[in-house]
mmCIF file of C-alpha atoms in Angstrom:
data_model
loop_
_atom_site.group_PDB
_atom_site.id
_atom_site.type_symbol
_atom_site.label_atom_id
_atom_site.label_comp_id
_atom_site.label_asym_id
_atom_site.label_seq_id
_atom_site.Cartn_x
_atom_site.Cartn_y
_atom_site.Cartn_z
ATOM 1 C CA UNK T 1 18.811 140.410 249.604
ATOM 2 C CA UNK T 2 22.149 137.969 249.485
ATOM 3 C CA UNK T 3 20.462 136.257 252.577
ATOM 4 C CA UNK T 4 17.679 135.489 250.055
ATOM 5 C CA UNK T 5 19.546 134.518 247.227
ATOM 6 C CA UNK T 6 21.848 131.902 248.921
ATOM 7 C CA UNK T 7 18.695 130.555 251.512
ATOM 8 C CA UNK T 8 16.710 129.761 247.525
ATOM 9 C CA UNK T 9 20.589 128.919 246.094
ATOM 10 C CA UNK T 10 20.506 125.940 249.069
ATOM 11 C CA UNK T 11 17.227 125.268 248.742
ATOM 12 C CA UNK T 12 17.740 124.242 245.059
ATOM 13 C CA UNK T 13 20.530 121.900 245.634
ATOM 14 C CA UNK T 14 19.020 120.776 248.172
ATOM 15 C CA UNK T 15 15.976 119.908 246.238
ATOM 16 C CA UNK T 16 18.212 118.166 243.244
ATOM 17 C CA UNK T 17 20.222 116.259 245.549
ATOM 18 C CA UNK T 18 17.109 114.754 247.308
ATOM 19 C CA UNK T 19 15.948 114.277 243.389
ATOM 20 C CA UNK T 20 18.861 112.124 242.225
ATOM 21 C CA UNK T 21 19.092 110.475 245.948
ATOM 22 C CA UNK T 22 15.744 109.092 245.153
ATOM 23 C CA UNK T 23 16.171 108.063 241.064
ATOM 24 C CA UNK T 24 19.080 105.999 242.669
ATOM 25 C CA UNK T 25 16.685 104.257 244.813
ATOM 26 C CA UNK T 26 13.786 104.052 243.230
ATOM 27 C CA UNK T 27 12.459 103.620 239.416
ATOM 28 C CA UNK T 28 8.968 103.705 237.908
ATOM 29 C CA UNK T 29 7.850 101.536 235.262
ATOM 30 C CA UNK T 30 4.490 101.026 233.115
ATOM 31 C CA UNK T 31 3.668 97.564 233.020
ATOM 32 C CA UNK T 32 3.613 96.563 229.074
ATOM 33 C CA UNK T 33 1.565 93.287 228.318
ATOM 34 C CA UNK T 34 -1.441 90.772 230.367
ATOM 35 C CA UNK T 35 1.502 88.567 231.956
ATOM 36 C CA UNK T 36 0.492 89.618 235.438
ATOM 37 C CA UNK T 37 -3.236 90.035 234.908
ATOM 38 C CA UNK T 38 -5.331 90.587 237.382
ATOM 39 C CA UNK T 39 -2.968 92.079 239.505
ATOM 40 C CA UNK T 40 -1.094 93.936 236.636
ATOM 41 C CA UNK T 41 -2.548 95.587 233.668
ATOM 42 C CA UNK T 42 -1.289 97.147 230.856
ATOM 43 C CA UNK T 43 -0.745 100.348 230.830
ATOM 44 C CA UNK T 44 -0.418 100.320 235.115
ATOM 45 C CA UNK T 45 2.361 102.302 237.145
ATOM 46 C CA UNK T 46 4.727 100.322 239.311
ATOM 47 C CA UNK T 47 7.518 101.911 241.277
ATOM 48 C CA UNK T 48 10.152 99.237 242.183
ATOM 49 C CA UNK T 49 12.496 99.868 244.782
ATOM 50 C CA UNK T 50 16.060 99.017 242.974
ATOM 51 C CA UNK T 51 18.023 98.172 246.496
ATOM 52 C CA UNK T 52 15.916 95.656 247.521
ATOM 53 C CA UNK T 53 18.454 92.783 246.458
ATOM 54 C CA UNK T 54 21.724 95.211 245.863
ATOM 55 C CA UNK T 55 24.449 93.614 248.133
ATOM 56 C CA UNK T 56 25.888 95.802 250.093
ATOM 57 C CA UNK T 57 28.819 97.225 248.931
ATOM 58 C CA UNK T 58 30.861 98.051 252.048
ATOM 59 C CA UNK T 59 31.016 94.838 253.306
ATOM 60 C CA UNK T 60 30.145 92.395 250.643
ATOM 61 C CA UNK T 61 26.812 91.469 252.378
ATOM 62 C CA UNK T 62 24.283 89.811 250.518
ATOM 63 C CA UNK T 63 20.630 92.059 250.456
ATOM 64 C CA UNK T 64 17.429 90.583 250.977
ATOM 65 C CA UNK T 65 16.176 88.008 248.949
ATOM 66 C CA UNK T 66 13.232 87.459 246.878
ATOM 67 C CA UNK T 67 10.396 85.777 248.843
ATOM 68 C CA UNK T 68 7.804 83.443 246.936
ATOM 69 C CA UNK T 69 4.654 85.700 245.929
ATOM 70 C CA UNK T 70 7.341 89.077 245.838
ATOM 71 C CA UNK T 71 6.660 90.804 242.753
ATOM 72 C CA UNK T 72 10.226 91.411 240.934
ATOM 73 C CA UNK T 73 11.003 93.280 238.025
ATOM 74 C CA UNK T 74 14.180 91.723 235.902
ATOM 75 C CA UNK T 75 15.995 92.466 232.719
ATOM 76 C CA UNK T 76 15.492 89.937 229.458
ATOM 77 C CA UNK T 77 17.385 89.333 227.020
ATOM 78 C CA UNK T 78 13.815 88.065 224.984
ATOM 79 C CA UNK T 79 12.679 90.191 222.556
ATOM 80 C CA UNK T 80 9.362 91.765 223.919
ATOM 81 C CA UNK T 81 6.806 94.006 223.441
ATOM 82 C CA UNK T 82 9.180 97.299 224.232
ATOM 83 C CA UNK T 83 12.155 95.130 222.053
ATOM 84 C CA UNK T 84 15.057 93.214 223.050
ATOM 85 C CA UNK T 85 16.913 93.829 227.054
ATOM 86 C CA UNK T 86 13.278 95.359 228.265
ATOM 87 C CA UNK T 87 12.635 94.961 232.382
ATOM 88 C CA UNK T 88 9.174 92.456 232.840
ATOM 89 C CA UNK T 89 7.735 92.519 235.956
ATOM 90 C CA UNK T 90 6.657 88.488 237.514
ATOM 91 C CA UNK T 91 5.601 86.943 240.521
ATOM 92 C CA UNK T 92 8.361 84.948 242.474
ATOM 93 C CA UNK T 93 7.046 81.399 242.453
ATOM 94 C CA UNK T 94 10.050 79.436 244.175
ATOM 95 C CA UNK T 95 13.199 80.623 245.808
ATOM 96 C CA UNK T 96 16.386 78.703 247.067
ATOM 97 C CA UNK T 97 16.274 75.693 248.821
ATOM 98 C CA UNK T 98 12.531 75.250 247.058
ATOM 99 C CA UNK T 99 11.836 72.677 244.332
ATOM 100 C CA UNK T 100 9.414 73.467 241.423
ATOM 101 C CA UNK T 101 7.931 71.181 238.841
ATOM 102 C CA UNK T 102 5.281 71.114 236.386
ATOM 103 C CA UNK T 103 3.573 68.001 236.139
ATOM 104 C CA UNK T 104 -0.213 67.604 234.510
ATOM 105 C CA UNK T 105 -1.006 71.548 233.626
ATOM 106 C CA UNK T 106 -0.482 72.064 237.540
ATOM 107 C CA UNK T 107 2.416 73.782 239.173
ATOM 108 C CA UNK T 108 4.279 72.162 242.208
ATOM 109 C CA UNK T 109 5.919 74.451 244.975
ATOM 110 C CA UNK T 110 7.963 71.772 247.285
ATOM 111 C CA UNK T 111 6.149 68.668 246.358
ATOM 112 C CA UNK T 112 2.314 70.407 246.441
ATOM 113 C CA UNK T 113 0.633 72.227 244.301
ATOM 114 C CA UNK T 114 0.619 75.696 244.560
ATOM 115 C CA UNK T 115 -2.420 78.123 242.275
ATOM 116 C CA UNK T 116 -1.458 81.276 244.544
ATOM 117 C CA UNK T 117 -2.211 84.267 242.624
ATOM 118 C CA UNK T 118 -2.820 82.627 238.884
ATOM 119 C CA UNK T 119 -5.400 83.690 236.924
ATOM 120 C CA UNK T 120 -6.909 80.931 235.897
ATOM 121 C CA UNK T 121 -5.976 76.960 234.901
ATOM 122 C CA UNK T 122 -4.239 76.692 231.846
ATOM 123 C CA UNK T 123 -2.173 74.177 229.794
ATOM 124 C CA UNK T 124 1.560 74.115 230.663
ATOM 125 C CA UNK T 125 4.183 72.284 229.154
ATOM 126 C CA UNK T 126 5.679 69.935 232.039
ATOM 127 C CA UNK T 127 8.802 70.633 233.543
ATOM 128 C CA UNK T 128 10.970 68.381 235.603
ATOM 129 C CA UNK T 129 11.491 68.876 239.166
ATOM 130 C CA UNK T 130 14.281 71.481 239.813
ATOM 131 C CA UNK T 131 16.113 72.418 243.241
ATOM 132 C CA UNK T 132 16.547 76.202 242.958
ATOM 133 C CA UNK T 133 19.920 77.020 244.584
ATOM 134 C CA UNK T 134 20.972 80.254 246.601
ATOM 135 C CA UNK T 135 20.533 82.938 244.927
ATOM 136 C CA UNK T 136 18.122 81.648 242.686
ATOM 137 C CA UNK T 137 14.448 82.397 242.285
ATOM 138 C CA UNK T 138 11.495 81.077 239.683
ATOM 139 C CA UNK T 139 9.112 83.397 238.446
ATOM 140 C CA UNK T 140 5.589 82.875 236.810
ATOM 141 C CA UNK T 141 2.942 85.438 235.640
ATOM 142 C CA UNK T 142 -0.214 86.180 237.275
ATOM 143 C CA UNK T 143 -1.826 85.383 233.777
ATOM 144 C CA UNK T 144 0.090 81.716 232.929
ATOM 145 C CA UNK T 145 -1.105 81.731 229.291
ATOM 146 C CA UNK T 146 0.202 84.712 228.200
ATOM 147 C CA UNK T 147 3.446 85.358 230.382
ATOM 148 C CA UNK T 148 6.838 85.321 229.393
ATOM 149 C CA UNK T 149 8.507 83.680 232.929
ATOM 150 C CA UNK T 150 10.805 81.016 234.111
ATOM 151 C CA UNK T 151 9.165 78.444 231.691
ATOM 152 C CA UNK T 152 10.790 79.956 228.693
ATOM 153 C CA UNK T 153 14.245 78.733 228.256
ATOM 154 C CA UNK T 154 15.260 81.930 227.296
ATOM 155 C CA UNK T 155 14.338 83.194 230.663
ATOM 156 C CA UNK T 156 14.595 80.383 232.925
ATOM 157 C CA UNK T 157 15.762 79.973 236.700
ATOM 158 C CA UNK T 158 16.821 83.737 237.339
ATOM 159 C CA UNK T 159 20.066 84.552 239.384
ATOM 160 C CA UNK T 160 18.942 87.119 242.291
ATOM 161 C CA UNK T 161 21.699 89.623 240.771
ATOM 162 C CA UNK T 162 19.528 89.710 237.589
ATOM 163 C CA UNK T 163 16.957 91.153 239.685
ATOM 164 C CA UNK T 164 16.154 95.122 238.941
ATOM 165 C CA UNK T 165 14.628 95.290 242.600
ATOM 166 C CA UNK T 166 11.027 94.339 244.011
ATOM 167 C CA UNK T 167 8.059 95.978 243.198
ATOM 168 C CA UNK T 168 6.432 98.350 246.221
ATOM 169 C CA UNK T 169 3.773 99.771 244.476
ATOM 170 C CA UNK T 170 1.318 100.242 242.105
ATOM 171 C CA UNK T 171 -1.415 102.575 240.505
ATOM 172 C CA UNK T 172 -3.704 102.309 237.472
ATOM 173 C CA UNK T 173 -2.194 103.395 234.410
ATOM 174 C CA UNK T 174 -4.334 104.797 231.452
ATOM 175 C CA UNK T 175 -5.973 101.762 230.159
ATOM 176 C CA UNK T 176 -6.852 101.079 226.241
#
């Protein structure tokens, strides 16, 4: 009977402490707005894996770093749809070392222009050329007309440490 009882006591702690281990890895989030449309919708699951660009502790070494066409999730100060300090989720669109400009409603990744992944054409404001340093990235939506991404001011060239983690997968939420 005490055999039992401790073998479902261990069991049980077991079970939390594989819980929390993976809430401190791993988060999910329900995508809130058409910025990433098509390959986001409202109302879709993402799970986004938060070490992906955690330095490591131990011995101060940088994580990985965003690639272009990574899907990142990031925390804005921009009052949005879920209110103000909400995590969006955008598609890296230059990282450091690159150079990004918007000239003529087309976007340019390193001197060419790069339509990976939008939507569809749309108007942009221009932007001058800017050389994104390490540990910086550039984000755009999916969905350039109605994204809130690095062309807003008030978002702008993200630092990598602003980064919530990369996004690792995704399922269809309930839609409207």
């Amino acid at each position: 009977m005490y055999k039992r009882l401790i073998i479902y006591v261990v069991a049980a702690i077991l079970g939390i402490l594989a819980a929390l281990a993976v809430t401190a890895v791993f988060t999910v989030m329900t995508i809130r707005g058409s910025g990433m449309e098509p390959a986001l919708y409202d109302g879709d699951k993402v799970l986004i894996n938060k070490l992906s660009y955690a330095k490591s502790a131990a011995d101060d070494a940088p994580g990985d770093v965003p690639s272009v066409g990574d899907v990142v999730a990031f925390r804005s100060s921009v009052y949005g749809e879920e209110g103000e300090g909400s995590i969006l989720v955008r598609r890296v669109a230059g990282a450091a070392g690159d150079t990004v400009e918007i000239k003529d409603d087309i976007f340019y990744l390193n001197d060419k222009p790069y339509d990976e992944y939008m939507m569809e054409p749309v108007k942009m404001e221009d932007l001058p050329k800017i050389k994104l340093r390490d540990g910086e990235v550039f984000v755009l939506g999916d969905n350039r007309k109605s994204s809130m991404d690095s062309r807003n001011e008030a978002i702008g060239v993200l630092k990598i440490e602003d980064c919530v983690g990369k996004v690792v997968l995704k399922w269809k939420g309930l839609r409207h």
